[in-house]
mmCIF file of C-alpha atoms in Angstrom:
data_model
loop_
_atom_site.group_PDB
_atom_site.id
_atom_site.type_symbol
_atom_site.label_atom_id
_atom_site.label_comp_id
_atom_site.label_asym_id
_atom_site.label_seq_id
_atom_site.Cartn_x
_atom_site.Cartn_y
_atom_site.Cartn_z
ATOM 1 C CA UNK A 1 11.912 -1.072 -19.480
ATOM 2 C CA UNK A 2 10.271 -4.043 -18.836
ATOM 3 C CA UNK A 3 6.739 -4.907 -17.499
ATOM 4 C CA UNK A 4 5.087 -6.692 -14.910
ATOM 5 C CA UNK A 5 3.772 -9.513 -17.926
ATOM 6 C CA UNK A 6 6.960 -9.776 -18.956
ATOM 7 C CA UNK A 7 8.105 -10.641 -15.404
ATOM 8 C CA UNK A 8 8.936 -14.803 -15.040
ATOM 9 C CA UNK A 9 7.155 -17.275 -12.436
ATOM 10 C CA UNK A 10 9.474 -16.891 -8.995
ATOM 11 C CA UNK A 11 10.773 -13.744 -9.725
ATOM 12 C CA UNK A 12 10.442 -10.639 -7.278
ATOM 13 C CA UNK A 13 10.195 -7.334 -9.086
ATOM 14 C CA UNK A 14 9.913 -3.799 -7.968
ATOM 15 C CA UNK A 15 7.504 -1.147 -9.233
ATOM 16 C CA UNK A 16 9.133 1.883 -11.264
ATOM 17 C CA UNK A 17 6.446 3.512 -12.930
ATOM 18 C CA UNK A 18 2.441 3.042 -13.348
ATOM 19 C CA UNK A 19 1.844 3.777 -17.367
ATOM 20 C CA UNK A 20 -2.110 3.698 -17.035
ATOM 21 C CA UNK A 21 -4.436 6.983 -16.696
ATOM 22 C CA UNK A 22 -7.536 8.006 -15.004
ATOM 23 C CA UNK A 23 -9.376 5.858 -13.000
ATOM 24 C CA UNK A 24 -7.172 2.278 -14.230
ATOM 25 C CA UNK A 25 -4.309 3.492 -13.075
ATOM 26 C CA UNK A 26 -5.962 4.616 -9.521
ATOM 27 C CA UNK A 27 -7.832 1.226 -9.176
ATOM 28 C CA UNK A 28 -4.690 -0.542 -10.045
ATOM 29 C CA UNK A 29 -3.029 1.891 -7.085
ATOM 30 C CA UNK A 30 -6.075 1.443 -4.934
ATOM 31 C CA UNK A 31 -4.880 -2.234 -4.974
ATOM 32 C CA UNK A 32 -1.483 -1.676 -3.640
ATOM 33 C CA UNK A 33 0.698 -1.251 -6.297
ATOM 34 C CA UNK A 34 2.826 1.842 -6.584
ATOM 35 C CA UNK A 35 6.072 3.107 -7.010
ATOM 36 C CA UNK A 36 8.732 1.297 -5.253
ATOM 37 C CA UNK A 37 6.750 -1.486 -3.733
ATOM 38 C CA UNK A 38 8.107 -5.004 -4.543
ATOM 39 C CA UNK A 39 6.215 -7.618 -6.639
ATOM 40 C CA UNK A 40 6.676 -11.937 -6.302
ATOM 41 C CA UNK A 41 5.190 -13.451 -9.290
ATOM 42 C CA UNK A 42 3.827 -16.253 -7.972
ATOM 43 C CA UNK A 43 1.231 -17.932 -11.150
ATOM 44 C CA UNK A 44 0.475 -17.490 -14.273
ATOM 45 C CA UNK A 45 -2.755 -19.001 -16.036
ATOM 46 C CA UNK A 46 -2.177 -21.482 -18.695
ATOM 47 C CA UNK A 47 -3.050 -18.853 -21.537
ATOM 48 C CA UNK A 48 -1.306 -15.399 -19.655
ATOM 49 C CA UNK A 49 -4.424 -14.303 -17.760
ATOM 50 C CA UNK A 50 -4.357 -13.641 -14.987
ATOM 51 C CA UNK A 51 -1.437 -13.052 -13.266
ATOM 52 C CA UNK A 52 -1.436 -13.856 -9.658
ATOM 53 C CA UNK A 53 1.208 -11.768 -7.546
ATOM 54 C CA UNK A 54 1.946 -11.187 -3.934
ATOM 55 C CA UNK A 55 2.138 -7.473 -3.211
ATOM 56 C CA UNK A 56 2.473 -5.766 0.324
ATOM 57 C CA UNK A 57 1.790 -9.375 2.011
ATOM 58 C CA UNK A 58 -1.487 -10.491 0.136
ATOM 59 C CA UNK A 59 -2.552 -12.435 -3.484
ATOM 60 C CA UNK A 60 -3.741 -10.203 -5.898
ATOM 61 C CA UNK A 61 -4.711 -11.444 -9.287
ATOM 62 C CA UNK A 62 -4.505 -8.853 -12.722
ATOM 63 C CA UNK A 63 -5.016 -8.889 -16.381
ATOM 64 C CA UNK A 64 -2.405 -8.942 -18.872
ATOM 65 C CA UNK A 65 -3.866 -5.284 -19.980
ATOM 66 C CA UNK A 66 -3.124 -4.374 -15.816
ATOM 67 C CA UNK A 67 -0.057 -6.082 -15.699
ATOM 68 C CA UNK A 68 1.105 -4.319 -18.799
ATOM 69 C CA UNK A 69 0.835 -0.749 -17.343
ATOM 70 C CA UNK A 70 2.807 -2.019 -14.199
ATOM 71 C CA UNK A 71 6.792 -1.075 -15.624
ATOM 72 C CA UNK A 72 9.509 -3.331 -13.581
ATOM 73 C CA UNK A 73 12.878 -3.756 -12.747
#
C-alpha cells in the first residue's frame, strides 16, 4: 500500500487507512482526513516537508512523519 508521501505533485488520492495512534492519529482526523475522503497533492517543499494538500475544499499542510501514516490508493 502506498502512502500519502509517496503520492506525486497533481495527483488526487483517496484515504484507505490512518496507521497513526492516540492522539496523532485523532489530530491528523481532527484535520479532515479520514477514511474515504479524497486527497489533491498540490506542493511539495524543496526538501519533502511539508506537504501541502487540498482535502474536503481547503489547504492543509503536513509533515512527512503525518503524511506517512496517511495509506493511499
Amino acid at each position: 500500500m502506498k502512502t500519502l508521501r509517496e503520492a506525486k505533485i497533481g495527483e488526487t488520492v483517496k484515504v484507505v487507512k490512518l496507521t497513526g495512534v492516540g492522539a496523532v492519529k485523532r489530530r491528523i482526523m481532527d484535520m479532515g482526513v479520514t477514511k474515504g475522503v479524497e486527497i489533491f497533492v498540490r506542493k511539495v517543499a524543496p526538501l519533502g516537508d511539508p506537504i501541502e494538500v487540498t482535502v474536503r475544499g481547503y489547504e492543509l499542510s503536513l509533515r512527512k512523519a503525518d503524511a506517512e501514516m496517511i495509506e493511499v490508493e
